Each structure stands twice: as C-alpha cells, then as structure tokens.
CSV table of C-alpha atoms in Angstrom, one decimal:
chain,number,residue,atom,x,y,z
A,1,MET,CA,83.2,104.7,133.5
A,2,SER,CA,81.2,107.5,132.4
A,3,THR,CA,77.5,106.2,130.5
A,4,GLN,CA,78.8,107.5,126.9
A,5,ALA,CA,82.4,105.8,127.5
A,6,GLU,CA,79.8,102.0,128.4
A,7,PHE,CA,77.5,103.1,125.4
A,8,SER,CA,80.4,102.9,123.2
A,9,ALA,CA,82.5,99.9,124.5
A,10,ALA,CA,79.1,98.2,124.1
A,11,LEU,CA,78.7,99.4,120.5
A,12,HIS,CA,81.6,97.2,119.6
A,13,GLN,CA,80.5,94.3,121.2
A,14,ARG,CA,78.2,91.2,119.4
A,15,ALA,CA,74.7,91.3,120.6
A,16,ALA,CA,73.3,89.4,123.4
A,17,ALA,CA,69.9,88.6,123.1
A,18,SER,CA,68.3,90.4,125.9
A,19,GLU,CA,70.1,94.2,123.8
A,20,GLN,CA,68.0,94.1,120.6
A,21,ARG,CA,67.2,97.9,121.1
A,22,LEU,CA,71.0,98.2,121.3
A,23,ASN,CA,71.8,96.1,118.5
A,24,ILE,CA,70.0,98.9,116.5
A,25,HIS,CA,72.9,101.0,117.1
A,26,ARG,CA,75.2,98.8,116.4
A,27,ASN,CA,73.5,97.5,113.1
A,28,ASN,CA,73.3,101.4,112.0
A,29,ARG,CA,77.0,102.2,112.7
A,30,MET,CA,78.5,99.5,111.0
A,31,ALA,CA,75.7,99.6,108.2
A,32,SER,CA,76.4,103.3,107.3
A,33,LEU,CA,80.5,102.3,107.6
A,34,ILE,CA,80.2,99.8,105.1
A,35,GLU,CA,77.8,101.5,103.3
A,36,ALA,CA,80.7,104.5,102.5
A,37,LEU,CA,82.8,102.1,101.9
A,38,ALA,CA,80.6,100.4,99.1
A,39,ILE,CA,79.5,104.1,97.6
A,40,ALA,CA,83.9,104.5,97.5
A,41,PHE,CA,84.4,100.8,95.9
A,42,PRO,CA,82.0,99.6,93.7
A,43,ALA,CA,84.7,98.1,91.4
A,44,THR,CA,86.1,96.3,94.1
A,45,LEU,CA,82.4,95.1,95.2
A,46,ARG,CA,81.8,93.9,92.4
A,47,ILE,CA,84.9,91.6,91.6
A,48,VAL,CA,84.3,90.0,95.1
A,49,GLY,CA,80.3,90.2,95.2
A,50,GLU,CA,78.1,92.0,97.4
A,51,ASP,CA,78.4,89.5,100.9
A,52,TYR,CA,82.3,88.7,100.6
A,53,PHE,CA,82.8,93.0,100.7
A,54,ARG,CA,80.3,93.5,103.5
A,55,GLY,CA,82.7,90.9,105.4
A,56,LEU,CA,85.9,92.5,104.2
A,57,ALA,CA,84.3,96.2,104.7
A,58,ALA,CA,83.2,95.3,108.5
A,59,GLU,CA,86.8,93.5,109.3
A,60,PHE,CA,88.5,96.6,108.1
A,61,VAL,CA,85.9,98.9,110.2
A,62,ARG,CA,86.5,96.9,113.2
A,63,GLY,CA,90.4,97.2,112.9
A,64,GLN,CA,90.7,100.7,111.9
A,65,PRO,CA,87.4,102.7,112.9
A,66,PRO,CA,87.0,106.6,112.0
A,67,ARG,CA,88.7,108.8,113.9
A,68,ALA,CA,86.6,111.9,112.4
A,69,PRO,CA,83.0,112.4,111.3
A,70,LEU,CA,84.4,112.6,107.9
A,71,LEU,CA,83.5,109.7,105.8
A,72,LEU,CA,85.0,111.0,102.5
A,73,SER,CA,88.8,110.2,103.0
A,74,TYR,CA,87.6,106.7,105.4
A,75,GLY,CA,88.4,104.0,102.7
A,76,ASP,CA,92.0,105.5,102.4
A,77,ASP,CA,93.2,102.7,104.2
A,78,LEU,CA,91.2,99.8,102.6
A,79,PRO,CA,93.4,99.1,99.7
A,80,ALA,CA,96.4,98.6,102.4
A,81,PHE,CA,94.4,96.5,104.2
A,82,ILE,CA,93.2,94.5,101.5
A,83,THR,CA,96.8,93.2,101.1
A,84,THR,CA,96.6,92.0,104.3
A,85,PHE,CA,93.3,90.2,104.3
A,86,ALA,CA,93.9,86.7,104.3
A,87,PRO,CA,90.8,85.3,102.2
A,88,ALA,CA,91.5,87.8,99.4
A,89,ALA,CA,94.9,86.9,99.0
A,90,ASP,CA,94.0,84.4,96.2
A,91,ILE,CA,92.6,87.6,94.3
A,92,ALA,CA,96.0,89.4,93.4
A,93,TYR,CA,94.6,92.3,91.2
A,94,LEU,CA,91.9,93.3,93.9
A,95,ALA,CA,94.3,94.8,95.8
A,96,ASP,CA,95.1,97.5,92.7
A,97,VAL,CA,91.5,98.1,91.6
A,98,ALA,CA,90.8,99.5,95.1
A,99,ARG,CA,94.0,101.6,95.2
A,100,LEU,CA,92.5,102.7,92.2
A,101,GLU,CA,89.0,103.6,93.1
A,102,ALA,CA,90.6,104.8,96.5
A,103,ALA,CA,92.4,107.6,94.0
A,104,VAL,CA,89.3,108.5,91.9
A,105,MET,CA,87.6,109.4,95.3
A,106,ARG,CA,90.5,111.2,96.3
A,107,ALA,CA,90.6,113.2,92.9
A,108,TYR,CA,86.9,113.7,93.1
A,109,HIS,CA,87.1,115.7,96.2
A,110,ALA,CA,90.7,117.5,95.5
A,111,VAL,CA,91.0,121.4,95.4
A,112,ASP,CA,90.2,122.6,91.9
A,113,ASP,CA,93.2,123.6,89.7
A,114,LYS,CA,93.3,126.1,87.4
A,115,PRO,CA,93.6,125.0,84.0
A,116,LEU,CA,97.0,126.1,81.6
A,117,SER,CA,96.5,128.9,79.1
A,118,VAL,CA,98.2,127.6,76.1
A,119,CYS,CA,100.4,131.0,76.0
A,120,GLU,CA,101.5,129.8,79.6
A,121,LEU,CA,103.1,126.7,77.7
A,122,GLN,CA,104.9,129.0,74.7
A,123,TRP,CA,108.4,128.5,76.5
A,124,LEU,CA,108.4,124.7,75.9
A,125,THR,CA,109.2,125.3,72.3
A,126,GLN,CA,111.9,127.6,73.8
A,127,GLU,CA,115.4,126.8,73.9
A,128,GLY,CA,116.2,125.9,77.8
A,129,ALA,CA,112.7,124.0,78.2
A,130,ALA,CA,114.7,121.0,78.9
A,131,GLU,CA,115.8,122.7,82.1
A,132,VAL,CA,112.4,123.2,83.5
A,133,ARG,CA,111.1,121.6,86.3
A,134,LEU,CA,107.2,120.9,86.9
A,135,THR,CA,105.1,120.1,89.6
A,136,LEU,CA,102.4,117.7,90.1
A,137,PRO,CA,98.9,118.8,91.8
A,138,PRO,CA,98.8,116.4,94.7
A,139,ALA,CA,95.4,115.2,93.4
A,140,VAL,CA,96.9,113.4,90.4
A,141,PHE,CA,97.8,109.1,91.6
A,142,LEU,CA,100.0,107.3,89.5
A,143,LEU,CA,99.4,103.3,90.0
A,144,ARG,CA,101.7,101.0,88.5
A,145,SER,CA,100.1,98.1,88.3
A,146,ALA,CA,101.3,94.4,87.5
A,147,PHE,CA,98.0,93.4,86.4
A,148,PRO,CA,95.5,95.6,84.3
A,149,ALA,CA,94.1,97.4,87.1
A,150,ALA,CA,92.3,100.4,84.9
A,151,THR,CA,90.9,97.7,82.6
A,152,LEU,CA,89.7,95.7,85.3
A,153,TRP,CA,88.3,98.8,86.9
A,154,GLU,CA,86.8,99.7,83.9
A,155,ARG,CA,84.9,96.1,83.0
A,156,ASN,CA,83.4,95.5,86.5
A,157,LEU,CA,81.6,99.3,86.4
A,158,ALA,CA,80.3,98.4,83.2
A,159,GLU,CA,76.6,96.8,83.2
A,160,THR,CA,77.6,93.7,81.6
A,161,PHE,CA,80.9,92.5,82.5
A,162,VAL,CA,83.3,91.4,79.5
A,163,PRO,CA,86.0,88.8,80.5
A,164,LEU,CA,89.8,90.1,80.0
A,165,THR,CA,92.0,88.6,77.8
A,166,ASP,CA,94.8,90.6,77.7
A,167,TRP,CA,96.6,90.5,81.6
A,168,SER,CA,99.3,92.9,80.5
A,169,ALA,CA,100.3,95.1,83.5
A,170,GLU,CA,98.7,98.9,83.3
A,171,ASP,CA,100.1,102.3,84.7
A,172,VAL,CA,97.5,104.2,85.5
A,173,ILE,CA,97.1,107.9,85.7
A,174,VAL,CA,94.2,109.2,87.5
A,175,CYS,CA,93.5,112.9,87.7
A,176,ARG,CA,90.7,115.3,87.4
A,177,PRO,CA,91.4,118.3,84.8
A,178,ALA,CA,88.0,120.1,84.9
A,179,LEU,CA,85.0,118.3,87.0
A,180,ASP,CA,85.0,114.8,85.8
A,181,VAL,CA,87.7,112.2,86.9
A,182,ILE,CA,90.2,110.9,84.3
A,183,VAL,CA,91.2,107.4,84.4
A,184,ARG,CA,93.7,106.6,81.7
A,185,VAL,CA,96.5,103.7,81.1
A,186,LEU,CA,99.6,105.3,80.1
A,187,PRO,CA,102.0,104.5,77.2
A,188,PRO,CA,105.4,102.6,77.5
A,189,GLY,CA,107.8,105.1,79.4
A,190,ALA,CA,105.1,107.4,80.5
A,191,ALA,CA,105.0,106.6,83.9
A,192,ASP,CA,109.0,106.3,84.7
A,193,PHE,CA,109.6,109.9,83.2
A,194,LEU,CA,106.3,111.5,85.1
A,195,GLU,CA,107.9,109.7,88.4
A,196,ALA,CA,111.0,111.5,87.8
A,197,LEU,CA,109.2,114.6,87.5
A,198,MET,CA,107.5,114.0,90.7
A,199,ARG,CA,111.2,113.0,92.2
A,200,GLY,CA,111.5,117.4,91.7
A,201,GLN,CA,114.1,116.2,88.1
A,202,THR,CA,114.1,118.5,85.2
A,203,ILE,CA,112.5,117.6,81.9
A,204,GLY,CA,115.7,117.0,80.3
A,205,GLU,CA,116.9,114.7,83.2
A,206,ALA,CA,113.8,112.7,83.5
A,207,ALA,CA,113.6,112.0,79.7
A,208,ALA,CA,117.0,111.1,80.3
A,209,LEU,CA,116.1,108.3,82.5
A,210,VAL,CA,113.4,106.9,80.3
A,211,ALA,CA,114.8,103.2,78.8
A,212,THR,CA,112.0,102.5,76.9
A,213,PRO,CA,112.2,102.8,73.3
A,214,ALA,CA,108.6,103.4,72.3
A,215,PHE,CA,108.9,106.9,74.6
A,216,ASP,CA,107.0,110.0,73.1
A,217,LEU,CA,108.6,113.1,75.1
A,218,SER,CA,106.4,115.4,73.1
A,219,ALA,CA,103.3,113.1,73.2
A,220,THR,CA,103.9,112.9,77.2
A,221,LEU,CA,104.0,116.4,77.9
A,222,ALA,CA,101.1,117.6,75.6
A,223,PHE,CA,99.3,114.3,77.8
A,224,ALA,CA,100.2,115.5,80.5
A,225,PHE,CA,99.6,119.9,79.9
A,226,SER,CA,96.5,119.1,78.8
A,227,HIS,CA,95.0,116.8,82.1
A,228,CYS,CA,96.7,119.2,84.1
A,229,LEU,CA,99.1,116.5,85.5
A,230,ALA,CA,101.9,119.3,85.3
A,231,ARG,CA,102.7,123.2,85.6
A,232,PRO,CA,105.7,124.7,85.5
A,233,VAL,CA,107.3,125.6,89.1
A,234,GLY,CA,106.2,128.6,89.8
A,235,ALA,CA,103.4,128.9,86.9
B,1,MET,CA,69.0,136.4,108.9
B,2,THR,CA,66.8,135.2,106.2
B,3,LYS,CA,64.8,132.1,106.8
B,4,LEU,CA,63.7,129.0,105.0
B,5,PRO,CA,60.7,129.7,102.9
B,6,PRO,CA,57.4,127.7,104.2
B,7,ARG,CA,57.1,125.3,101.7
B,8,ALA,CA,58.7,121.8,100.8
B,9,GLY,CA,62.0,120.9,100.0
B,10,ALA,CA,63.7,117.8,99.6
B,11,SER,CA,67.2,116.6,100.3
B,12,PHE,CA,69.6,117.1,97.5
B,13,LYS,CA,70.9,113.8,96.3
B,14,PRO,CA,73.9,114.0,93.3
B,15,GLN,CA,72.1,111.7,91.2
B,16,HIS,CA,69.2,114.3,91.0
B,17,PHE,CA,71.2,117.0,89.3
B,18,GLY,CA,70.2,117.1,85.9
B,19,ALA,CA,66.5,116.3,86.5
B,20,ILE,CA,66.5,119.4,89.2
B,21,THR,CA,67.9,122.1,86.9
B,22,ALA,CA,66.3,120.7,83.7
B,23,ALA,CA,63.1,121.9,86.1
B,24,PRO,CA,63.7,125.1,87.9
B,25,LYS,CA,61.9,126.1,91.3
B,26,ALA,CA,60.9,122.8,91.3
B,27,VAL,CA,61.0,122.4,95.5
B,28,GLY,CA,61.1,125.6,98.0
B,29,PHE,CA,64.2,125.0,99.1
B,30,PHE,CA,67.2,121.7,99.5
B,31,GLU,CA,68.9,120.2,102.2
B,32,VAL,CA,72.5,118.7,102.4
B,33,HIS,CA,74.5,116.7,105.1
B,34,ALA,CA,77.4,119.1,105.9
B,35,GLU,CA,79.7,116.7,106.1
B,36,ASN,CA,79.4,115.5,102.3
B,37,TYR,CA,80.4,119.1,101.3
B,38,MET,CA,83.5,119.2,103.4
B,39,GLY,CA,86.1,118.3,101.0
B,40,ALA,CA,88.3,120.8,99.0
B,41,GLY,CA,87.0,120.9,95.7
B,42,GLY,CA,85.2,118.6,92.6
B,43,PRO,CA,81.7,117.9,91.8
B,44,PRO,CA,80.0,118.3,95.0
B,45,HIS,CA,80.6,122.1,95.3
B,46,ALA,CA,80.4,122.6,91.8
B,47,MET,CA,76.9,121.1,92.0
B,48,LEU,CA,76.2,122.9,95.4
B,49,GLY,CA,77.2,126.0,94.3
B,50,LYS,CA,74.8,126.1,91.2
B,51,LEU,CA,71.5,124.6,93.7
B,52,ARG,CA,72.3,127.5,95.7
B,53,GLU,CA,72.1,130.6,93.1
B,54,GLU,CA,68.5,129.3,92.5
B,55,TYR,CA,67.3,127.8,96.1
B,56,PRO,CA,67.1,128.4,99.6
B,57,LEU,CA,69.7,126.0,101.5
B,58,SER,CA,69.7,123.9,104.5
B,59,ILE,CA,72.6,122.6,106.0
B,60,HIS,CA,71.9,119.7,108.1
B,61,GLY,CA,74.9,118.5,110.4
B,62,VAL,CA,75.3,115.0,111.0
B,63,GLY,CA,78.4,114.3,112.8
B,64,LEU,CA,79.1,117.6,115.6
B,65,SER,CA,78.6,115.7,118.3
B,66,ILE,CA,76.3,118.1,120.5
B,67,GLY,CA,75.4,115.8,123.0
B,68,GLY,CA,78.8,114.6,123.5
B,69,GLU,CA,80.0,114.6,126.7
B,70,GLU,CA,83.6,115.6,126.1
B,71,PRO,CA,84.6,119.0,124.5
B,72,LEU,CA,83.1,119.8,121.2
B,73,ASP,CA,85.6,119.1,118.2
B,74,GLU,CA,87.0,122.4,117.6
B,75,THR,CA,88.6,120.9,114.2
B,76,HIS,CA,84.8,120.1,112.8
B,77,LEU,CA,83.2,123.2,114.1
B,78,GLN,CA,85.8,125.1,112.1
B,79,ARG,CA,84.8,123.0,109.0
B,80,LEU,CA,81.3,123.9,109.9
B,81,ARG,CA,82.2,127.8,109.9
B,82,VAL,CA,83.9,127.5,106.4
B,83,LEU,CA,80.9,125.8,104.8
B,84,CYS,CA,78.5,128.2,106.5
B,85,GLN,CA,80.6,131.1,105.2
B,86,ARG,CA,80.9,129.6,101.9
B,87,TYR,CA,76.8,129.2,101.3
B,88,GLU,CA,75.7,131.2,103.8
B,89,PRO,CA,72.7,128.9,104.3
B,90,GLU,CA,69.4,130.0,105.3
B,91,SER,CA,69.4,127.2,107.8
B,92,PHE,CA,72.1,125.3,109.9
B,93,SER,CA,70.6,122.0,112.2
B,94,GLU,CA,72.1,119.3,114.0
B,95,HIS,CA,71.0,116.6,116.2
B,96,LEU,CA,70.4,116.1,120.0
B,97,ALA,CA,72.5,113.3,120.1
B,98,TRP,CA,76.1,111.9,120.5
B,99,SER,CA,78.3,110.6,117.7
B,100,SER,CA,81.9,110.6,118.7
B,101,HIS,CA,83.4,109.6,121.7
B,102,GLY,CA,87.4,108.3,122.6
B,103,GLY,CA,88.4,109.9,119.6
B,104,GLU,CA,86.3,107.5,117.5
B,105,PHE,CA,83.7,108.5,115.0
B,106,LEU,CA,80.5,106.5,115.7
B,107,ALA,CA,78.6,106.6,112.8
B,108,ASP,CA,75.1,106.3,114.3
B,109,LEU,CA,73.1,109.5,116.3
B,110,LEU,CA,73.2,107.6,120.1
B,111,PRO,CA,70.5,108.8,122.7
B,112,LEU,CA,71.2,110.8,125.8
B,113,PRO,CA,70.0,110.5,129.3
B,114,TYR,CA,67.8,113.4,129.7
B,115,THR,CA,69.3,114.7,133.2
B,116,ASP,CA,70.7,118.1,134.8
B,117,ASP,CA,74.1,117.0,133.5
B,118,THR,CA,73.4,116.7,130.0
B,119,LEU,CA,71.4,119.6,129.9
B,120,GLN,CA,74.1,121.6,130.9
B,121,ILE,CA,76.1,120.0,128.5
B,122,ILE,CA,73.8,120.2,125.3
B,123,CYS,CA,73.2,124.1,126.1
B,124,GLU,CA,77.1,124.8,126.4
B,125,HIS,CA,77.3,123.1,123.2
B,126,VAL,CA,74.8,124.5,121.4
B,127,GLU,CA,76.2,127.9,122.4
B,128,ARG,CA,79.6,127.7,121.7
B,129,THR,CA,78.2,126.5,118.3
B,130,GLN,CA,76.3,129.3,117.9
B,131,ALA,CA,79.2,132.0,118.7
B,132,VAL,CA,81.6,130.1,116.3
B,133,LEU,CA,78.9,129.7,113.5
B,134,GLY,CA,77.4,133.2,114.2
B,135,ARG,CA,74.0,132.1,113.8
B,136,ARG,CA,70.9,130.3,115.2
B,137,LEU,CA,71.1,127.0,115.5
B,138,LEU,CA,67.9,124.4,115.0
B,139,LEU,CA,68.5,121.4,117.3
B,140,GLU,CA,66.5,118.4,116.2
B,141,ASN,CA,64.6,115.6,118.2
B,142,PRO,CA,66.4,112.2,117.9
B,143,SER,CA,64.5,109.1,116.8
B,144,LEU,CA,64.8,106.8,119.7
B,145,TYR,CA,65.1,103.1,120.1
B,146,LEU,CA,66.0,103.0,124.1
B,147,SER,CA,65.6,105.3,126.9
B,148,PHE,CA,67.4,105.7,130.1
B,149,GLU,CA,66.7,105.0,133.7
B,150,GLU,CA,68.5,107.9,135.2
B,151,SER,CA,66.4,110.6,132.9
B,152,ARG,CA,64.8,113.3,134.7
B,153,PHE,CA,63.3,115.4,132.1
B,154,ALA,CA,60.6,113.9,129.3
B,155,GLU,CA,62.1,114.9,125.6
B,156,PRO,CA,59.7,117.7,125.0
B,157,GLU,CA,60.5,119.6,128.4
B,158,PHE,CA,64.7,119.0,127.9
B,159,LEU,CA,64.1,120.6,124.2
B,160,SER,CA,61.8,122.9,125.5
B,161,GLU,CA,64.8,124.4,128.2
B,162,VAL,CA,67.1,124.0,125.5
B,163,VAL,CA,65.5,126.5,123.5
B,164,ARG,CA,65.0,128.8,126.5
B,165,ARG,CA,68.3,129.0,127.9
B,166,THR,CA,70.2,128.7,124.7
B,167,GLY,CA,67.6,130.7,122.0
B,168,CYS,CA,68.2,127.9,119.3
B,169,GLY,CA,65.1,127.0,117.5
B,170,LEU,CA,64.0,123.3,117.1
B,171,LEU,CA,64.1,121.3,113.2
B,172,LEU,CA,60.9,118.7,114.5
B,173,ASP,CA,61.2,115.6,113.0
B,174,VAL,CA,57.9,114.4,113.0
B,175,ASN,CA,59.3,110.9,111.7
B,176,ASN,CA,60.9,110.6,114.9
B,177,VAL,CA,58.4,111.4,117.1
B,178,PHE,CA,56.4,109.0,115.8
B,179,VAL,CA,58.9,106.3,115.8
B,180,SER,CA,60.0,107.0,119.2
B,181,SER,CA,56.3,106.7,120.7
B,182,VAL,CA,55.9,103.4,119.1
B,183,ASN,CA,59.3,102.3,120.4
B,184,LEU,CA,59.1,103.7,123.5
B,185,GLY,CA,55.7,103.4,124.0
B,186,PHE,CA,54.3,107.6,124.3
B,187,ASP,CA,51.7,109.5,123.2
B,188,PRO,CA,52.9,111.1,120.2
B,189,ALA,CA,50.3,114.2,120.1
B,190,ASP,CA,50.7,114.5,124.1
B,191,TYR,CA,54.2,115.0,122.7
B,192,LEU,CA,53.9,117.1,120.3
B,193,ALA,CA,51.6,119.3,122.2
B,194,ARG,CA,54.0,119.9,125.2
B,195,LEU,CA,56.9,120.9,122.3
B,196,PRO,CA,57.7,124.9,122.0
B,197,LEU,CA,56.4,125.1,118.1
B,198,ALA,CA,56.9,128.4,117.9
B,199,ALA,CA,60.7,128.0,118.0
B,200,ALA,CA,60.2,125.3,115.2
B,201,GLY,CA,62.2,126.6,111.9
B,202,GLU,CA,62.3,123.4,110.2
B,203,ILE,CA,60.0,120.0,109.9
B,204,HIS,CA,61.7,116.8,108.6
B,205,LEU,CA,59.5,113.7,107.5
B,206,ALA,CA,61.0,110.4,106.1
B,207,GLY,CA,59.8,106.8,105.4
B,208,HIS,CA,60.8,104.5,108.4
B,209,SER,CA,60.8,100.4,108.5
B,210,ALA,CA,59.6,98.1,111.0
B,211,MET,CA,61.3,95.2,112.5
B,212,GLU,CA,59.1,91.6,112.9
B,213,ASP,CA,59.0,92.5,116.8
B,214,GLY,CA,56.9,96.1,115.6
B,215,THR,CA,60.1,98.1,116.9
B,216,LEU,CA,60.3,101.3,114.1
B,217,ILE,CA,63.7,101.8,112.4
B,218,ASP,CA,64.2,105.6,111.0
B,219,SER,CA,65.7,104.4,107.9
B,220,HIS,CA,64.8,107.5,105.1
B,221,GLY,CA,64.5,104.6,102.4
B,222,ALA,CA,60.5,104.6,101.8
B,223,PRO,CA,57.5,107.3,101.5
B,224,VAL,CA,56.1,109.1,104.5
B,225,LEU,CA,53.8,106.8,106.2
B,226,GLU,CA,50.1,107.4,106.8
B,227,ALA,CA,50.3,107.9,110.7
B,228,VAL,CA,52.9,110.5,110.0
B,229,TRP,CA,51.3,112.6,107.3
B,230,ALA,CA,48.4,112.9,109.9
B,231,LEU,CA,50.6,113.9,112.6
B,232,TYR,CA,52.5,116.4,110.4
B,233,GLN,CA,48.9,117.8,109.7
B,234,SER,CA,47.7,118.6,113.1
B,235,VAL,CA,51.4,120.1,113.8
B,236,ILE,CA,50.6,122.8,110.7
B,237,ALA,CA,46.8,122.7,111.6
B,238,ARG,CA,48.5,124.4,114.9
B,239,ALA,CA,51.6,126.2,113.9
B,240,GLY,CA,50.9,127.5,110.6
B,241,ALA,CA,53.2,127.0,107.8
B,242,ILE,CA,56.9,126.0,108.1
B,243,ALA,CA,59.4,124.3,106.2
B,244,THR,CA,58.9,121.0,105.6
B,245,LEU,CA,62.0,118.7,104.1
B,246,ILE,CA,61.1,115.1,102.9
B,247,GLU,CA,64.6,113.4,103.7
B,248,TRP,CA,65.2,110.1,102.0
B,249,ASP,CA,68.9,109.1,102.2
B,250,ARG,CA,68.7,105.3,101.5
B,251,ASP,CA,67.4,103.4,97.8
B,252,ILE,CA,66.6,106.5,96.7
B,253,PRO,CA,64.1,107.2,94.3
B,254,GLN,CA,64.1,108.6,90.8
B,255,TRP,CA,63.8,112.5,91.0
B,256,PRO,CA,59.9,112.3,90.4
B,257,ILE,CA,58.9,110.3,93.4
B,258,LEU,CA,60.8,112.5,95.5
B,259,LEU,CA,59.3,115.5,94.1
B,260,ALA,CA,55.5,114.3,94.6
B,261,GLU,CA,56.4,113.5,98.2
B,262,ALA,CA,57.3,117.5,98.6
B,263,ALA,CA,54.2,117.9,96.7
B,264,LYS,CA,51.9,116.2,99.1
B,265,ALA,CA,53.4,118.2,101.4
B,266,ASP,CA,52.8,121.4,100.1
B,267,ALA,CA,49.2,120.6,99.6
B,268,ILE,CA,49.3,120.4,103.6
B,269,LEU,CA,51.1,123.6,103.8
B,270,GLN,CA,48.9,125.7,101.7
B,271,HIS,CA,46.0,124.7,103.3
B,272,ARG,CA,47.2,126.8,106.7
B,273,PRO,CA,48.0,130.2,106.8
B,274,GLN,CA,51.8,131.0,107.6
B,275,ALA,CA,52.5,131.3,111.3
B,276,ALA,CA,53.2,134.9,112.2
C-alpha cells in the first residue's frame, strides 16, 4: 500500500488518542465538507438546529464522500439522503426544504440565460400559438411539495421565525431570470401545465391537460416568459 | 506576463462586494479560490468579472492535488485552464500538498514526505500544469502538523529544487512557516534564510489558532498574529516588496476589518524598496 493510500484510509477512521496530529487532518476534512453543506442548506440547518445538522451532514459525508474537488454541487444528493436518514423521519417536510435549497444552489450557479424580448413573443397573440412547443432551461426547478415547502424555507431564513398556520401543499418554482434566484409558489394548475411543457407537449395540449378550474393560462404564460422559464423551441 | 503589484491584497468574499465597489481601489489586488468559480454562470462570475475590470487578480487553486501520487486530474486541469483564459489573472497558484486519492476528494491539504520520488512527482505535475495553463505557477508552502520519517529533504531545499527544475515561483505563506515551525519544532528564521526568496511572487498572511497542547492550527479565521508580522517584516526587509495577501476564510469579518489588516501589510511594504 502506498503512503497516500494508507494516509487516505486513515483519514476515514476514527482516531486513537495517540494520533492527535492526524486527527487535525480528519477534523479539517470533515469540518470543511460539513461547512460546505451548511452554507448550501441554511434553512434545513435552521429547522433541525446546528448540532443535529452537523450529525446528519457527517453521516452523509461518510456515506457519499465527494468525488471531485468541486463542492458547488456536492449537496445535490443531500435531499435524497435525508429521506433515508432515520432520525429525520419525524420531520416529514425536511427533505422538501432541502430539495428547494439544492435547486436554489443549482440555479445560482446555472449558465446565464438570455432574456426574451417583447418582440420575440409577438407570435403568442397570433393564430397557431397553441401549436407551439416551449423549452424550459435546465436551471428551472419545479417542486411539487405535499407541504408548504417555500413558506417553510422563507420563514426559516428570516431573522425571526414566524410559525406557520397554513400547512397547505405548495407547488414551487425556482429560477434565475437575471442575477437573483427567484423562488415562487405557483398558482393552481400552473405546475401541471409546466410539467406537460417539459414533457414536450404544445401549449394547447398542456393547457387541455390541466384539470384545475382556477387555472389561468395567460397569467401562467406571462409569468413563465417574464421569469425566463420558457422559450419557444428554437428561439 | 504581468504580475501582481507589490502591494497588499485581500481574499474576495461575496458578502464584501457592495462595500468594495463603494470604495474603489482600496487594495492592490484580490484573490479568489479557483474552485468557487467553476459554476457555469450566475452571481459569482458577475461579481468576479466586475472586480477583474478594476483590480489585478490572483486565482488560487485548492483542489488540483499537485502532490498526489496518482496522475493529475486532467478534467480539473481543463477547468483551471478555462478559468485562467476567462479572467487572465496576474497570478495562478497551488499548493505543495495532495488532496485527492482513489477517486475521492479529501477536502484538506495533506502533507507529503520530501523524498526523491515525491520531488519527481511534484516536478512532473508542476510542469504539466504550467504547460496546460500556459503560465508560470506559484507553489505554496503548506502548514504542517506532522512530518514523515522517510523525508530526505527539508522543506526549503525541497521547494528550492522544485523551483530550480520547473521554473515555477513560490507563494510564500509566512503564517504556514510559523505554524509548521511551532508544530514540528524548527527555527522559522532559519527556514526563511534557506528559501529562494527571489522566486517568491506572492506572500500569504493569515491568522491561526492554538490547541490546548500548543499545536497551532492554520485556521484563517482571525487577525494575523504579532509573531507572524515580525517574520513578514524580516522577509520584506530582505527580499523587498512582494504582493501580500491577507487570507480570511472563516468567521469572516466586516470589510473594514479585513481592509485594516491589508493596510498594516501595505505600511510594511512601503517602508522597503521594491525588489529588483
């Protein structure tokens, strides 16, 4: 076994008392990985508290150490891990808040999109608009939560936490039309419509699939275009 | 190729962006960790792009694992190449350390035995990096908590040999010299006297913390300590003014506090003539 192979293996073991100096490297490794996750998941951390989060993150690090020297996307798999983390099972909404935070992180670093201008959208008012297919950029993330995930996220980032009174489900969209990441709760039916677009259906087909009576097609399209959620295929 | 000005610079932290743009030209240059700017787009690149227009830039890699016994991560090397092409920094630096093994990133700068074998590996990796990036690399001395019985070189001689063979420069971290000297029991002044200071293109200063048993930890979360300032002054007295970075990566203070640390370094730099 090479020196680095031995050293690398030793970093993953728990320390004996005689190994205090090696322990510094063990601590550095764990602390910097936990810190990267703490920065990416501030609301998740607030919900469970600092000590609990550190324990959860350490367990994640032990099971899924980073493969590449880039930590920007290291937390992508944390939400899935939370669903398997037994001690978190009684906080049913925790994984959804973490999914939302992972999406915020992805949107933050996503490729910059060029906004659509008004004249590019004039076809919308013309005949045949219902036949148009739209593409959604990869940075757009749709979360259909059985919990008020966006409200929980927002309240847990506020300086003072205000408890929730309404625990209704939320459809949440995460996007970054310019420099700021935007998190919005979608109106009724809009998530069904956007999911149909993502599957490649035309505007008309997608709208016809929405069963919610309160669905407002023109408001949803206006929201989608103004937030760079969609552009016509080829635009 | 241009180089960093012989002034004090600061680590760039996004939370300081507003304060920095409100008072232009406050420091001589900024330094960023390369790996934090490897996303596709968004605010990190927007901020760095704006800073780049106003300031000289140092890109500091923390993940290439130049001391790794395995082949260099060519994918990561390409990421660095793209980043350097995009921002054309005055300086690019990496560490005399390893941080990946067996396909895993170990998220720490790990120590090397200073042997003929590691010397050869380091030199090959430095040369490969310089070839891919098309620029001279500055190699930083590590902070050490342990040493290896099989080492055949002391660190200054090891670094001198890497510089001689590859033509790379040094990033002299004075805090690391001090931390290592306490942890491993050597004389930091003697260490510095044996280093080829003419090859130093940049200096790092940072704060450290102490454990109960006296072991020093290179924590980058506090002001620079007096003993480190004293060593720094001796380096500048000998080598002349060299671009000097105040590193502060944990418990990051308000911008004016970081700026005040940079001003202390600038005062020392201005007392000495620039190195020829």
